[in-house]
Tab-separated table of C-alpha atoms and ligand atoms in Angstrom:
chain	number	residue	atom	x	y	z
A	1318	UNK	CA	29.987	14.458	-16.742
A	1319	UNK	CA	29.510	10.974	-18.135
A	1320	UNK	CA	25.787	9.207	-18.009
A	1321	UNK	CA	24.540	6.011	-19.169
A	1322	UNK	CA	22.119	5.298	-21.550
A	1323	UNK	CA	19.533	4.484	-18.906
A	1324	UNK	CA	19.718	8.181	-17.584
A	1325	UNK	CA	19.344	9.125	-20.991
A	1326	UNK	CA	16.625	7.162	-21.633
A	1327	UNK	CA	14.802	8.594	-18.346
A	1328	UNK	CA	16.112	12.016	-19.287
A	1329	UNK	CA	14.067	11.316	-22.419
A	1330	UNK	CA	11.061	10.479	-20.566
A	1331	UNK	CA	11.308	13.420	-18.359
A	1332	UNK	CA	11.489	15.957	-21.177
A	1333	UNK	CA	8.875	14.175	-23.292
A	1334	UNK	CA	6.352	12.437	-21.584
A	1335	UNK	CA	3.579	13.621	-19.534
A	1336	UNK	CA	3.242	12.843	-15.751
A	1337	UNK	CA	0.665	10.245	-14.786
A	1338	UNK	CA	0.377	8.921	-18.501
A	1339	UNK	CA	2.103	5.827	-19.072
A	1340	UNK	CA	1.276	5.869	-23.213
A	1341	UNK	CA	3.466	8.585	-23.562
A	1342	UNK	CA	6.188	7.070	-21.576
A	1343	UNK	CA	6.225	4.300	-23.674
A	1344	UNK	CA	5.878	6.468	-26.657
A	1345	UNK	CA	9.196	8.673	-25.607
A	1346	UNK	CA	10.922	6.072	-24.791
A	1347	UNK	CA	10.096	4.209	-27.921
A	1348	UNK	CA	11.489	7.308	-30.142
A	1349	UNK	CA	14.535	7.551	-27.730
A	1350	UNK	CA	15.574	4.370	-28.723
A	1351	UNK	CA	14.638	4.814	-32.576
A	1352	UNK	CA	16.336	7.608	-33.026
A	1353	UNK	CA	19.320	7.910	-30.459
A	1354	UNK	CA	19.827	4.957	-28.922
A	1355	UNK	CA	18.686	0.986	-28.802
A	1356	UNK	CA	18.666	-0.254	-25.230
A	1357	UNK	CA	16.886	-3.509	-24.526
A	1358	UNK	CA	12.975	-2.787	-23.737
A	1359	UNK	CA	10.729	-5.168	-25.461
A	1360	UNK	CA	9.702	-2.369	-27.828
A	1361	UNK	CA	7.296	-1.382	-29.602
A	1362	UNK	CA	6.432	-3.938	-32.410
A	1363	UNK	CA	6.920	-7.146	-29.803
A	1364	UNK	CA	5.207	-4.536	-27.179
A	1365	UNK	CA	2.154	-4.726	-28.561
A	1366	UNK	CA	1.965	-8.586	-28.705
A	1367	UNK	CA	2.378	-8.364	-24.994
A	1368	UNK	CA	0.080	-5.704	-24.283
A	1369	UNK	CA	-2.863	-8.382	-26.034
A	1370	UNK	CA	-1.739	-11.074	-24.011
A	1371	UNK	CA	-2.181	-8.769	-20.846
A	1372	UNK	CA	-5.206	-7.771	-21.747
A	1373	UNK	CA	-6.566	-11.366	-22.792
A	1374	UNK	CA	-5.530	-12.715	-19.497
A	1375	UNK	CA	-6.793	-9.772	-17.264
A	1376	UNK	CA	-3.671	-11.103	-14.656
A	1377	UNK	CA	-4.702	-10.105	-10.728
A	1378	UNK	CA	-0.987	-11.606	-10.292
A	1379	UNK	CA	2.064	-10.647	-12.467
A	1380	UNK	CA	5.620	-11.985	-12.321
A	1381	UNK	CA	8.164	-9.869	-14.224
A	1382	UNK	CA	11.549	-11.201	-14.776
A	1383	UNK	CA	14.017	-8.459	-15.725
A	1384	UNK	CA	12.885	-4.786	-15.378
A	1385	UNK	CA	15.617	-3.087	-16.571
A	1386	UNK	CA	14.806	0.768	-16.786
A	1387	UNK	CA	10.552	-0.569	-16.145
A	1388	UNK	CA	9.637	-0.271	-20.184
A	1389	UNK	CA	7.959	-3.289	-20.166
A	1390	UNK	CA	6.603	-3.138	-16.835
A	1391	UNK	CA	4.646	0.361	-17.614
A	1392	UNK	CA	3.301	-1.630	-20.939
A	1393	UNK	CA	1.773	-3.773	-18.417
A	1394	UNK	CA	0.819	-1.736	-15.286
A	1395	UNK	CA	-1.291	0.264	-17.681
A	1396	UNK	CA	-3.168	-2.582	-18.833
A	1397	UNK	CA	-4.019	-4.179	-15.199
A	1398	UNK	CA	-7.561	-4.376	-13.976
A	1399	UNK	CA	-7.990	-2.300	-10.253
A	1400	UNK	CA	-6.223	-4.109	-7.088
A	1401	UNK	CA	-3.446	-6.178	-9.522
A	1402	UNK	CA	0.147	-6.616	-8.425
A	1403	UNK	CA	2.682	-6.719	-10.585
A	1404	UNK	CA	6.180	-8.017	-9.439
A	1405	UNK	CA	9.324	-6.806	-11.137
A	1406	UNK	CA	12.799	-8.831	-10.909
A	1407	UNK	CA	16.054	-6.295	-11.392
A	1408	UNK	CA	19.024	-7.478	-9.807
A	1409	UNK	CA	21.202	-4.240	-11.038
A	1410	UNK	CA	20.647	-1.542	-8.848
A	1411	UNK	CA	21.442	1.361	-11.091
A	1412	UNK	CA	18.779	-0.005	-13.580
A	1413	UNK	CA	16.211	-0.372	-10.789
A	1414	UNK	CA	16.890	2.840	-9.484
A	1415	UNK	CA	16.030	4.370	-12.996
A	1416	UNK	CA	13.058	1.934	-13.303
A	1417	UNK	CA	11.360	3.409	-10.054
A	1418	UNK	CA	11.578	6.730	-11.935
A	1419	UNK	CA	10.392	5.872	-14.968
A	1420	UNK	CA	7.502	3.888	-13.189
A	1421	UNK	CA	6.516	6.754	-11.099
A	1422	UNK	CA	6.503	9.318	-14.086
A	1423	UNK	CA	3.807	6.582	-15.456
A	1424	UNK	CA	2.216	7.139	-12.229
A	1425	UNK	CA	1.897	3.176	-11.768
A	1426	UNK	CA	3.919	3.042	-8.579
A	1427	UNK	CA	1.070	1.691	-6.328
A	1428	UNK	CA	0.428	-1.529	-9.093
A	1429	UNK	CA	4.168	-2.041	-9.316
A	1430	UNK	CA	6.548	-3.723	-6.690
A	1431	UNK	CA	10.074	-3.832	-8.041
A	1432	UNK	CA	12.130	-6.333	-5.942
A	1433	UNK	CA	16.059	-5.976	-6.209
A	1434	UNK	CA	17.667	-8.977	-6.635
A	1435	UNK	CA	18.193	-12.382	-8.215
A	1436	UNK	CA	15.447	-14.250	-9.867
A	1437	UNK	CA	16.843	-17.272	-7.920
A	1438	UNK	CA	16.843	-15.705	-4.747
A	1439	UNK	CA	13.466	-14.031	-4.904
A	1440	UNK	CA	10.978	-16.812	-6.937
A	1441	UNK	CA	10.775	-19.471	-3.465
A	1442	UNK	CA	10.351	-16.832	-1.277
A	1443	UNK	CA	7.456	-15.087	-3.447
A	1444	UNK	CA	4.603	-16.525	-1.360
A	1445	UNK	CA	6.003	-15.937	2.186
A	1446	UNK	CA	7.793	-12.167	1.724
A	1447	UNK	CA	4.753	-10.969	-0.862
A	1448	UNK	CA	1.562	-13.183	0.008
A	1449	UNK	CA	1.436	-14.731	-3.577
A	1450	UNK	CA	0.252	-18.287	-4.344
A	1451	UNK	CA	0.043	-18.140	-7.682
A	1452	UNK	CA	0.823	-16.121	-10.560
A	1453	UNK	CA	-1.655	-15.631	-13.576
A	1454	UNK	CA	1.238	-14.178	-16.041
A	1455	UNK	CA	4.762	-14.194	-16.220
A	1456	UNK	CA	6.714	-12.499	-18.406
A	1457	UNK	CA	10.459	-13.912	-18.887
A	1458	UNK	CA	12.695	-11.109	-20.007
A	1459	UNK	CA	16.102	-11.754	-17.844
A	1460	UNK	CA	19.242	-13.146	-18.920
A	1461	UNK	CA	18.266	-16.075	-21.455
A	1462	UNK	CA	20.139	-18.850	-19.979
A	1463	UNK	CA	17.921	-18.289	-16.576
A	1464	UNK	CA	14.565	-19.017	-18.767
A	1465	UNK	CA	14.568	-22.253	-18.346
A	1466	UNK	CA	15.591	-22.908	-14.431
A	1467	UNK	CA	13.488	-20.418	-13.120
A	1468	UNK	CA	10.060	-22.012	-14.878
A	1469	UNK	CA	11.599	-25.184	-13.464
A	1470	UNK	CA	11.714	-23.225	-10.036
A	1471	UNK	CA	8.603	-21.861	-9.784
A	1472	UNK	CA	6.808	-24.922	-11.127
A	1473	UNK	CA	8.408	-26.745	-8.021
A	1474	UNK	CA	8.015	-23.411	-5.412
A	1475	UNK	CA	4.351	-23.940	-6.675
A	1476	UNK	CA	4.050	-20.732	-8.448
A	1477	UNK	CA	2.013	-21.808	-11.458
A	1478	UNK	CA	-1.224	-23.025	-11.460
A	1479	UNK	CA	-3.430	-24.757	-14.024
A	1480	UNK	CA	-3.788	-21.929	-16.805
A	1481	UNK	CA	-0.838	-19.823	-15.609
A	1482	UNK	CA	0.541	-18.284	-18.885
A	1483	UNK	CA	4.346	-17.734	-19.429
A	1484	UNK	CA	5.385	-14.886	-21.763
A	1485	UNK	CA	9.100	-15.041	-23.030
A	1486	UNK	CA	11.115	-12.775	-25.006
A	1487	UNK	CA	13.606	-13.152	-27.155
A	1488	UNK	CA	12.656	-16.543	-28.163
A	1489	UNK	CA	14.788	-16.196	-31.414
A	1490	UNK	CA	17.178	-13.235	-30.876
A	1491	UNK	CA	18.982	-13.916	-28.507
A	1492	UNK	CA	17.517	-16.904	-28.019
A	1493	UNK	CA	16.613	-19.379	-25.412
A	1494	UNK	CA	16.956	-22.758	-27.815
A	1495	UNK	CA	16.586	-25.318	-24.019
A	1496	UNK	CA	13.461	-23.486	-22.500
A	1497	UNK	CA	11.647	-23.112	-26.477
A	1498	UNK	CA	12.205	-27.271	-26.295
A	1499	UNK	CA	10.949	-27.456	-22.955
A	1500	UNK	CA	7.595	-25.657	-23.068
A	1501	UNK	CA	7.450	-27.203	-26.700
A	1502	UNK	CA	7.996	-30.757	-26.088
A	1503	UNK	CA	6.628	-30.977	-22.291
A	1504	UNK	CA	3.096	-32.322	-21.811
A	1505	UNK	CA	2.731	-30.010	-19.401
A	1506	UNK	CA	2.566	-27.241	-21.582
A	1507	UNK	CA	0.669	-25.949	-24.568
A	1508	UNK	CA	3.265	-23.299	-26.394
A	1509	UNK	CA	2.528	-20.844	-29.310
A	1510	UNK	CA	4.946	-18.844	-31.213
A	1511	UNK	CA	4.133	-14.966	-32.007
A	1512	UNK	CA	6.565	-13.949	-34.750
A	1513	UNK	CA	7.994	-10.402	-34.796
A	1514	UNK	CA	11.165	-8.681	-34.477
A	1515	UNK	CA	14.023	-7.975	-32.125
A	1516	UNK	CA	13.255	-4.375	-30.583
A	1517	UNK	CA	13.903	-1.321	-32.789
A	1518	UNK	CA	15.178	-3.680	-35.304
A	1519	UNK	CA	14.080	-5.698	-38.936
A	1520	UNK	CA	15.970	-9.304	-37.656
A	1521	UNK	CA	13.221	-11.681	-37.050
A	1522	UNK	CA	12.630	-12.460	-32.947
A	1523	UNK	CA	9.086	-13.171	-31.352
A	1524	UNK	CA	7.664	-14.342	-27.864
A	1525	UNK	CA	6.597	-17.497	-26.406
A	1526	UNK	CA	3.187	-18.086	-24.973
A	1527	UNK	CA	2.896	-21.017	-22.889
A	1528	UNK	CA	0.125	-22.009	-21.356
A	1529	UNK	CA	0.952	-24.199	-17.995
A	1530	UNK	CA	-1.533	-27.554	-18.335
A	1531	UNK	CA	-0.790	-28.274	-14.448
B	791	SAM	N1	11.659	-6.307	-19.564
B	791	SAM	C1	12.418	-5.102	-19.866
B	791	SAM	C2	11.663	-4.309	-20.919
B	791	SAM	O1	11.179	-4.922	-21.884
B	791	SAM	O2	11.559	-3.089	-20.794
B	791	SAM	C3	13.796	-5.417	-20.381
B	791	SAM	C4	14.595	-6.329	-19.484
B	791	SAM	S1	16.294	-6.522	-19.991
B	791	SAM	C5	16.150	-7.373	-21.511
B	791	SAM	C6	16.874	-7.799	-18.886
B	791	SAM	C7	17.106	-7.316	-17.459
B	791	SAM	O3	17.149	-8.449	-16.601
B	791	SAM	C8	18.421	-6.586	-17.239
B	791	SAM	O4	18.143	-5.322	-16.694
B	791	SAM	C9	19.192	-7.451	-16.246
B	791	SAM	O5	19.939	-6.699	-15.314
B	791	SAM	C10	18.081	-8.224	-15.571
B	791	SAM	N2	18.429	-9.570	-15.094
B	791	SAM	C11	19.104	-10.513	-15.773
B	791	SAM	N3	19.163	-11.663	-15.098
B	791	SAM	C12	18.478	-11.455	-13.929
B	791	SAM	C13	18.158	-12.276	-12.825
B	791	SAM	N4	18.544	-13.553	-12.771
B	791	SAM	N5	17.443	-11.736	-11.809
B	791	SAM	C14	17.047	-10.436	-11.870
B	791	SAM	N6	17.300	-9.613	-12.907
B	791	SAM	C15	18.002	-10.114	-13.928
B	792	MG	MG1	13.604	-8.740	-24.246
């Protein structure tokens, strides 16, 4: 019978990782996609940038944009202090339905809350369906033409406060060339670059920290 590749990567997880120990999902799934098959997580070189910022910020709120089969969101479950919420975005419901497995394998299923559905839809209707007023981190990792309207909708939904930080991926490979301007030339903003490389991969890419100056 045919699979994808996210079955395969959870198939991975389930033969590799332990239950309950979300370093050694990430670790599985890291060597799944080193040495049978790429698939999009933020990985393990650009992982580790992220895992600092989560840890320097110490979010009690989370927005995830794009969970795809929950790679990154385990990376950052694992890092929350007690009684954080993370948020996760997937609007394909075959990848979701992988990433609730792969989350629960971590054992981080009572930090995470994976919404299906459009970033569009869900963002102005964070506060009334999920009680959030702000978030302390987001981490942009959907489609790369949605970067920039979606920070454009949650500044205006009222999502970000003073000292909110956005996290984006794939600044440089794919690349998101109108948000990058944006955060960069917006007063609004203070942006840093983190240089690294797209995942499982030598070609330069690197994140976007952006601090939002209210
Ligand atoms: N963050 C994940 C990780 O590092 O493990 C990888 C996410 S993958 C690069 C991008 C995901 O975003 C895909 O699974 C795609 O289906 C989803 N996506 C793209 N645009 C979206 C949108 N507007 N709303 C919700 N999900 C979206
Ligand atoms: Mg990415």
């Amino acid at each position: 019978t045919q699979s994808t590749r996210p079955q395969r990567l959870l198939g991975a997880v389930q033969k590799n990782a332990t239950r309950g120990d979300p370093r050694s999902v990430v670790q599985a799934i890291d060597q799944f996609c080193r040495q049978k098959e790429w698939a999009m997580n933020v990985g393990d070189e650009k992982g580790c940038i992220l895992d600092s910022v989560v840890s320097e910020v110490n979010p009690a709120t989370v927005l995830e944009l794009g969970t795809y089969c929950g790679y990154s969101t385990v990376r950052i479950a694992s890092l929350l202090p007690p009684h954080a919420k993370l948020i996760t975005l997937e609007f394909n419901p075959d990848f979701a339905a992988i990433a609730r497995q792969v989350i629960a394998w971590a054992g981080l299923e009572d930090k995470v809350h994976l919404v299906e559905g459009a970033s569009g839809d869900w963002i102005p209707k964070m506060t009334e369906q999920f009680g959030v007023k702000t978030f302390d981190l987001v981490f942009l990792d959907h489609w790369k033409d949605r970067y920039l309207p979606d920070t454009m909708l949650m500044e205006e939904c009222g999502l970000l406060r003073k000292g909110s930080i956005l996290l984006a991926d794939n600044v440089i490979c794919p690349g998101t060339p109108d948000y990058l301007e944006y955060v960069r030339s917006s007063p609004r903003y203070e942006s840093q670059y983190f240089k690294s490389h797209l995942e499982y991969t030598k070609v330069e890419d690197g994140l976007e920290k952006s601090v939002f100056l209210g």
